[in-house]
Short mmCIF file of C-alpha atoms in Angstrom, two decimals:
data_model
loop_
_atom_site.label_atom_id
_atom_site.label_comp_id
_atom_site.label_asym_id
_atom_site.label_seq_id
_atom_site.Cartn_x
_atom_site.Cartn_y
_atom_site.Cartn_z
CA PHE A 1 -9.89 92.85 30.64
CA GLY A 2 -12.49 91.40 32.99
CA PHE A 3 -13.21 87.75 33.61
CA THR A 4 -16.06 87.68 31.07
CA ASP A 5 -13.75 89.18 28.43
CA LEU A 6 -11.32 86.32 29.01
CA ILE A 7 -14.17 83.87 28.53
CA VAL A 8 -15.01 85.51 25.21
CA LEU A 9 -11.39 85.34 24.03
CA ARG A 10 -11.11 81.67 25.03
CA THR A 11 -14.38 80.86 23.26
CA LEU A 12 -13.21 82.56 20.06
CA ALA A 13 -9.85 80.79 20.24
CA ARG A 14 -11.52 77.38 20.69
CA LEU A 15 -13.89 78.02 17.78
CA ARG A 16 -11.03 78.99 15.47
CA GLN A 17 -8.98 75.98 16.61
CA GLY A 18 -11.99 73.80 15.84
CA GLY A 19 -11.93 75.00 12.24
CA ALA A 20 -14.68 77.64 12.33
CA SER A 21 -13.96 80.61 10.08
CA ALA A 22 -14.30 84.18 11.32
CA GLY A 23 -17.22 84.69 8.92
CA LYS A 24 -19.09 81.63 10.21
CA ILE A 25 -18.54 82.78 13.81
CA ARG A 26 -19.94 86.24 13.03
CA LEU A 27 -22.93 84.71 11.26
CA ALA A 28 -23.62 82.35 14.19
CA ILE A 29 -23.52 85.21 16.70
CA ALA A 30 -25.86 87.32 14.56
CA ALA A 31 -28.26 84.38 14.23
CA LEU A 32 -28.30 83.88 18.00
CA ARG A 33 -29.09 87.55 18.57
CA ALA A 34 -31.93 87.30 16.07
CA LYS A 35 -33.36 84.09 17.54
CA LEU A 36 -32.82 84.92 21.22
CA GLY A 37 -33.75 88.56 21.53
CA SER A 38 -33.02 88.81 25.26
CA ILE A 39 -29.41 87.68 24.75
CA SER A 40 -27.35 90.79 24.08
CA ASP A 41 -23.90 89.14 24.00
CA PRO A 42 -24.07 85.43 23.08
CA LEU A 43 -20.32 84.94 23.57
CA LYS A 44 -20.62 86.00 27.20
CA GLU A 45 -24.04 84.60 28.05
CA LEU A 46 -24.09 81.25 26.23
CA LYS A 47 -21.79 78.28 25.89
CA ILE A 48 -20.74 78.21 22.23
CA TYR A 49 -18.36 75.57 20.93
CA SER A 50 -17.26 73.67 17.83
CA ASP A 51 -19.08 70.39 17.20
CA GLY A 52 -17.08 68.80 14.44
CA LYS A 53 -17.41 71.13 11.46
CA ARG A 54 -20.39 72.90 13.00
CA ILE A 55 -20.77 75.62 15.59
CA ALA A 56 -23.12 74.60 18.39
CA VAL A 57 -24.66 76.41 21.36
CA GLN A 58 -25.59 74.78 24.66
CA VAL A 59 -29.16 75.44 25.80
CA GLY A 60 -30.10 73.71 29.01
CA SER A 61 -28.99 70.08 28.69
CA SER A 62 -29.10 70.07 24.90
CA LYS A 63 -27.59 71.93 22.00
CA MET A 64 -28.59 73.49 18.71
CA GLU A 65 -26.93 74.84 15.58
CA PRO A 66 -27.34 78.63 15.83
CA ILE A 67 -27.42 79.48 12.12
CA THR A 68 -30.15 77.01 11.14
CA GLY A 69 -31.78 76.65 14.55
CA GLN A 70 -31.58 72.86 14.15
CA LEU A 71 -31.84 70.95 17.43
CA LEU A 72 -28.86 68.62 17.65
CA LEU A 73 -30.12 66.51 20.55
CA ASP A 74 -33.61 65.56 21.75
CA PHE A 75 -35.19 68.03 24.15
CA ASP A 76 -37.66 66.99 26.79
CA CYS A 77 -41.08 68.61 26.55
CA ASP A 78 -40.36 71.38 29.05
CA GLU A 79 -37.08 72.36 27.42
CA LEU A 80 -38.59 72.23 23.93
CA HIS A 81 -41.42 74.48 25.07
CA LYS A 82 -38.90 76.95 26.50
CA MET A 83 -36.90 76.98 23.27
CA LEU A 84 -39.96 77.53 21.11
CA SER A 85 -41.43 80.23 23.33
CA PHE A 86 -38.23 82.15 24.20
CA PRO A 87 -38.27 84.94 23.37
CA LYS A 88 -41.78 85.77 22.20
CA GLN A 89 -41.62 88.10 19.23
CA SER A 90 -44.30 89.91 17.31
CA ASP A 91 -44.54 89.28 13.59
CA GLY A 92 -42.96 92.68 13.00
CA GLU A 93 -40.05 91.95 15.34
CA ALA A 94 -39.50 88.55 13.76
CA ALA A 95 -39.51 90.05 10.27
CA LYS A 96 -37.08 92.76 11.37
CA ALA A 97 -34.74 90.21 12.94
CA ALA A 98 -34.86 88.05 9.80
CA ALA A 99 -34.09 91.07 7.61
CA GLU A 100 -31.14 92.01 9.81
CA ALA A 101 -29.81 88.47 9.60
CA ARG A 102 -30.09 88.55 5.79
CA ARG A 103 -28.29 91.90 5.64
CA PHE A 104 -25.54 90.55 7.82
CA GLU A 105 -25.15 87.44 5.68
CA SER A 106 -25.15 89.69 2.60
CA SER A 107 -22.28 91.69 4.08
CA LEU A 108 -20.28 88.48 4.48
CA TRP A 109 -20.79 87.60 0.81
CA PHE A 110 -19.85 91.18 -0.11
CA GLU A 111 -16.60 90.94 1.87
CA LYS A 112 -15.87 87.59 0.25
CA ALA A 113 -16.37 89.11 -3.22
CA LEU A 114 -13.97 91.94 -2.36
CA ASP A 115 -11.37 89.42 -1.23
CA MET A 116 -11.86 87.40 -4.40
CA GLU A 117 -11.41 90.50 -6.57
CA SER A 118 -8.22 91.51 -4.78
CA SER A 119 -6.79 87.98 -5.07
CA GLY A 120 -7.51 87.70 -8.81
CA ALA A 121 -10.23 85.05 -8.67
CA ARG A 122 -12.13 84.03 -11.81
CA ILE A 123 -14.43 86.86 -12.84
CA ASP A 124 -17.44 84.54 -13.16
CA ASP A 125 -16.95 83.42 -9.56
CA VAL A 126 -16.68 87.02 -8.37
CA ILE A 127 -19.90 87.91 -10.23
CA GLN A 128 -21.75 84.99 -8.62
CA THR A 129 -20.55 86.04 -5.18
CA TYR A 130 -21.74 89.63 -5.64
CA GLU A 131 -25.05 88.29 -6.96
CA GLN A 132 -25.43 86.19 -3.80
CA ALA A 133 -24.88 89.31 -1.68
CA ILE A 134 -27.50 91.20 -3.71
CA ALA A 135 -29.99 88.32 -3.54
CA LEU A 136 -29.82 88.45 0.25
CA ASP A 137 -29.98 92.25 0.37
CA PRO A 138 -31.26 93.91 -2.84
CA SER A 139 -30.49 97.31 -1.31
CA SER A 140 -26.75 96.61 -1.04
CA ALA A 141 -25.58 99.63 -3.04
CA GLY A 142 -21.92 98.70 -2.65
CA ALA A 143 -22.40 95.24 -4.15
CA LEU A 144 -24.54 96.66 -6.97
CA VAL A 145 -21.94 99.30 -7.87
CA ASN A 146 -19.05 96.83 -7.76
CA LEU A 147 -20.92 94.37 -9.94
CA GLY A 148 -21.75 97.20 -12.33
CA THR A 149 -18.07 98.09 -12.53
CA ILE A 150 -17.18 94.50 -13.41
CA TYR A 151 -19.64 94.69 -16.30
CA PHE A 152 -18.19 98.10 -17.23
CA HIS A 153 -14.72 96.58 -17.60
CA LEU A 154 -16.27 93.75 -19.61
CA ARG A 155 -17.73 96.48 -21.85
CA ASN A 156 -21.24 95.25 -21.12
CA TRP A 157 -22.64 98.77 -20.94
CA ASP A 158 -26.29 97.82 -20.47
CA GLU A 159 -25.63 95.59 -17.47
CA ALA A 160 -23.26 98.16 -15.97
CA GLU A 161 -25.91 100.88 -16.24
CA ARG A 162 -28.63 98.61 -14.86
CA HIS A 163 -26.62 97.86 -11.73
CA TYR A 164 -25.53 101.48 -11.21
CA ARG A 165 -29.13 102.65 -11.44
CA ARG A 166 -30.30 99.92 -9.07
CA ALA A 167 -27.68 101.19 -6.61
CA LEU A 168 -29.14 104.69 -6.86
CA GLU A 169 -32.64 103.33 -6.31
CA ALA A 170 -31.33 101.79 -3.10
CA ASP A 171 -29.36 104.90 -2.10
CA PRO A 172 -29.86 108.06 -4.21
CA ARG A 173 -26.91 109.71 -2.43
CA TYR A 174 -24.41 106.97 -3.28
CA VAL A 175 -21.72 109.15 -4.83
CA LEU A 176 -19.75 106.39 -6.55
CA ALA A 177 -22.83 105.29 -8.49
CA HIS A 178 -23.26 108.82 -9.91
CA PHE A 179 -19.54 109.02 -10.72
CA ASN A 180 -19.54 105.63 -12.45
CA LEU A 181 -22.60 106.59 -14.50
CA GLY A 182 -20.56 109.61 -15.59
CA ASN A 183 -17.73 107.34 -16.70
CA LEU A 184 -20.19 105.11 -18.52
CA SER A 185 -21.84 108.04 -20.31
CA ASP A 186 -18.44 109.38 -21.37
CA GLU A 187 -17.43 105.95 -22.65
CA ARG A 188 -20.65 105.81 -24.67
CA GLY A 189 -19.87 109.16 -26.27
CA ASN A 190 -22.37 111.27 -24.33
CA PRO A 191 -20.30 114.01 -22.64
CA ALA A 192 -23.33 116.11 -21.69
CA GLN A 193 -24.83 113.20 -19.74
CA ALA A 194 -21.43 112.43 -18.24
CA LEU A 195 -21.08 116.04 -17.04
CA LEU A 196 -24.52 115.84 -15.44
CA HIS A 197 -23.61 112.74 -13.41
CA TYR A 198 -20.21 114.15 -12.38
CA THR A 199 -21.89 117.37 -11.28
CA VAL A 200 -24.32 115.45 -9.09
CA ALA A 201 -21.39 113.54 -7.57
CA LEU A 202 -19.63 116.83 -6.76
CA ARG A 203 -22.79 118.30 -5.30
CA LEU A 204 -22.95 115.35 -2.92
CA ASP A 205 -19.20 115.35 -2.25
CA PRO A 206 -17.36 118.58 -3.22
CA ALA A 207 -14.05 116.97 -2.23
CA TYR A 208 -14.36 114.14 -4.77
CA SER A 209 -11.06 114.71 -6.58
CA ASP A 210 -11.62 112.21 -9.42
CA ALA A 211 -14.88 113.94 -10.34
CA HIS A 212 -13.08 117.32 -10.52
CA TYR A 213 -10.47 115.72 -12.79
CA ASN A 214 -13.02 114.31 -15.21
CA VAL A 215 -15.12 117.49 -15.23
CA ALA A 216 -11.99 119.50 -16.03
CA LEU A 217 -11.29 117.25 -19.02
CA LEU A 218 -14.86 117.60 -20.29
CA TYR A 219 -14.86 121.38 -20.02
CA GLN A 220 -11.43 121.58 -21.62
CA SER A 221 -12.45 119.41 -24.57
CA SER A 222 -15.58 121.53 -25.12
CA GLY A 223 -13.63 124.81 -25.10
CA GLN A 224 -14.93 126.04 -21.73
CA LEU A 225 -11.43 126.87 -20.58
CA MET A 226 -12.11 128.98 -17.48
CA ARG A 227 -14.40 126.30 -16.05
CA ALA A 228 -11.75 123.70 -16.81
CA VAL A 229 -9.14 125.83 -14.99
CA ARG A 230 -11.38 126.02 -11.92
CA HIS A 231 -11.74 122.24 -11.72
CA TRP A 232 -8.05 121.56 -12.40
CA LYS A 233 -7.21 123.86 -9.49
CA ALA A 234 -9.78 122.13 -7.29
CA TYR A 235 -8.30 118.77 -8.19
CA LEU A 236 -4.75 119.89 -7.35
CA ARG A 237 -5.84 121.24 -3.98
CA LEU A 238 -7.22 117.80 -3.16
CA ASP A 239 -4.45 115.73 -4.76
CA PRO A 240 -1.20 117.71 -5.07
CA SER A 241 1.34 114.88 -5.33
CA SER A 242 0.11 111.87 -7.33
CA HIS A 243 0.98 110.90 -10.91
CA TRP A 244 -2.41 112.29 -11.96
CA ALA A 245 -1.54 115.58 -10.27
CA GLU A 246 1.42 115.95 -12.63
CA ILE A 247 -0.89 115.49 -15.61
CA ALA A 248 -3.32 118.01 -14.12
CA ARG A 249 -0.50 120.59 -13.77
CA GLN A 250 0.52 120.03 -17.38
CA GLU A 251 -3.05 120.56 -18.57
CA LEU A 252 -3.42 123.64 -16.38
CA ASP A 253 -0.19 125.09 -17.82
CA LYS A 254 -1.52 124.50 -21.34
CA LEU A 255 -4.70 126.39 -20.51
CA ARG A 256 -2.77 129.27 -18.97
CA GLN A 257 -0.59 129.55 -22.06
CA ALA A 258 -3.65 129.40 -24.30
CA THR A 259 -5.26 132.17 -22.25
CA VAL A 260 -2.15 134.35 -22.53
CA ILE A 261 -1.98 133.81 -26.30
CA GLU A 262 -5.68 134.56 -26.70
CA GLY A 263 -5.31 137.71 -24.61
CA ALA A 264 -2.37 138.87 -26.73
CA ARG A 265 -4.38 138.35 -29.92
CA LYS A 266 -7.25 140.42 -28.60
CA ALA A 267 -4.86 143.21 -27.62
CA ARG A 268 -3.60 143.64 -31.19
#
C-alpha cells in the first residue's frame, strides 16, 4: 500500500465509525464524481468526513453534503463562484452524469431488496424496495425479473408477465426473463408457449441446465421421447450430482425402457 491508500483506508474507517453505512458512502462517492468531473478518486483527492449523521466534504474553507450538493456553511463570493463553475459540463454531460447517479442509486436499492428477500422481510416491503430501484432505473432488468418472480409466487400471473416482458424490453438477451416466461406459460397451461420461451433461453445460453430439465419434461409429456432423451442427457452433463440429477436419471431410465419395449413390439 502507498501513503494515499492508507489515507483512503483511514477515511473509510472514520466514516464507518461515524455511523455512515457502506451504501451511503458509495452513494456519496458516486455523487462527488458526478458533480466534480475532474475528481477521479474523491477518497484520495478530497477531505471527506462524518458530520453528525451526514457525510460531508471539505471544499476550500467550507463544506457541502455530497449527495444533495447542499452547502453546509456560507461561502464567500469567490468560493461560491468556484463551486458553481467547477467543473463546467455540457447539458449532455450533465444529463449523463445524472443518469449514472440514478443507476448507481438504483443498484443500492436492488441490493437492499436482495438482502431483504434473503432475510425474510415482509413481502410488501420487498416489493416497494424493488419498485424504488425500478423507478430510479426503469431498465434494471434484474429488479424487474425479481419483482416478476415475487408476483409469480403470489400467483398474480398478469403482474408477473408484465414485469418479465418489461425486463426483455430493457434487455432482450436477459436469459432468466425468457426462462421465467416459460415457467409462467407452463403454469398457465400453455406448454407450446412455454417450450418457445425455454428454447429461446437455451439459444442464448446452451448451458442453462434448468431450461434443459424443463424442456425434457415438456417433450416427454407430449410423447416426443427422443427429444426428451437428448435434453435429459444435456441436463445430466451440466448437473450430474444434485437431487434433480437423480430425478433426471430416473426419467431417462424410464424412457430407455419404453424405447426397448416399443422396439420389441415392432420386431414381433
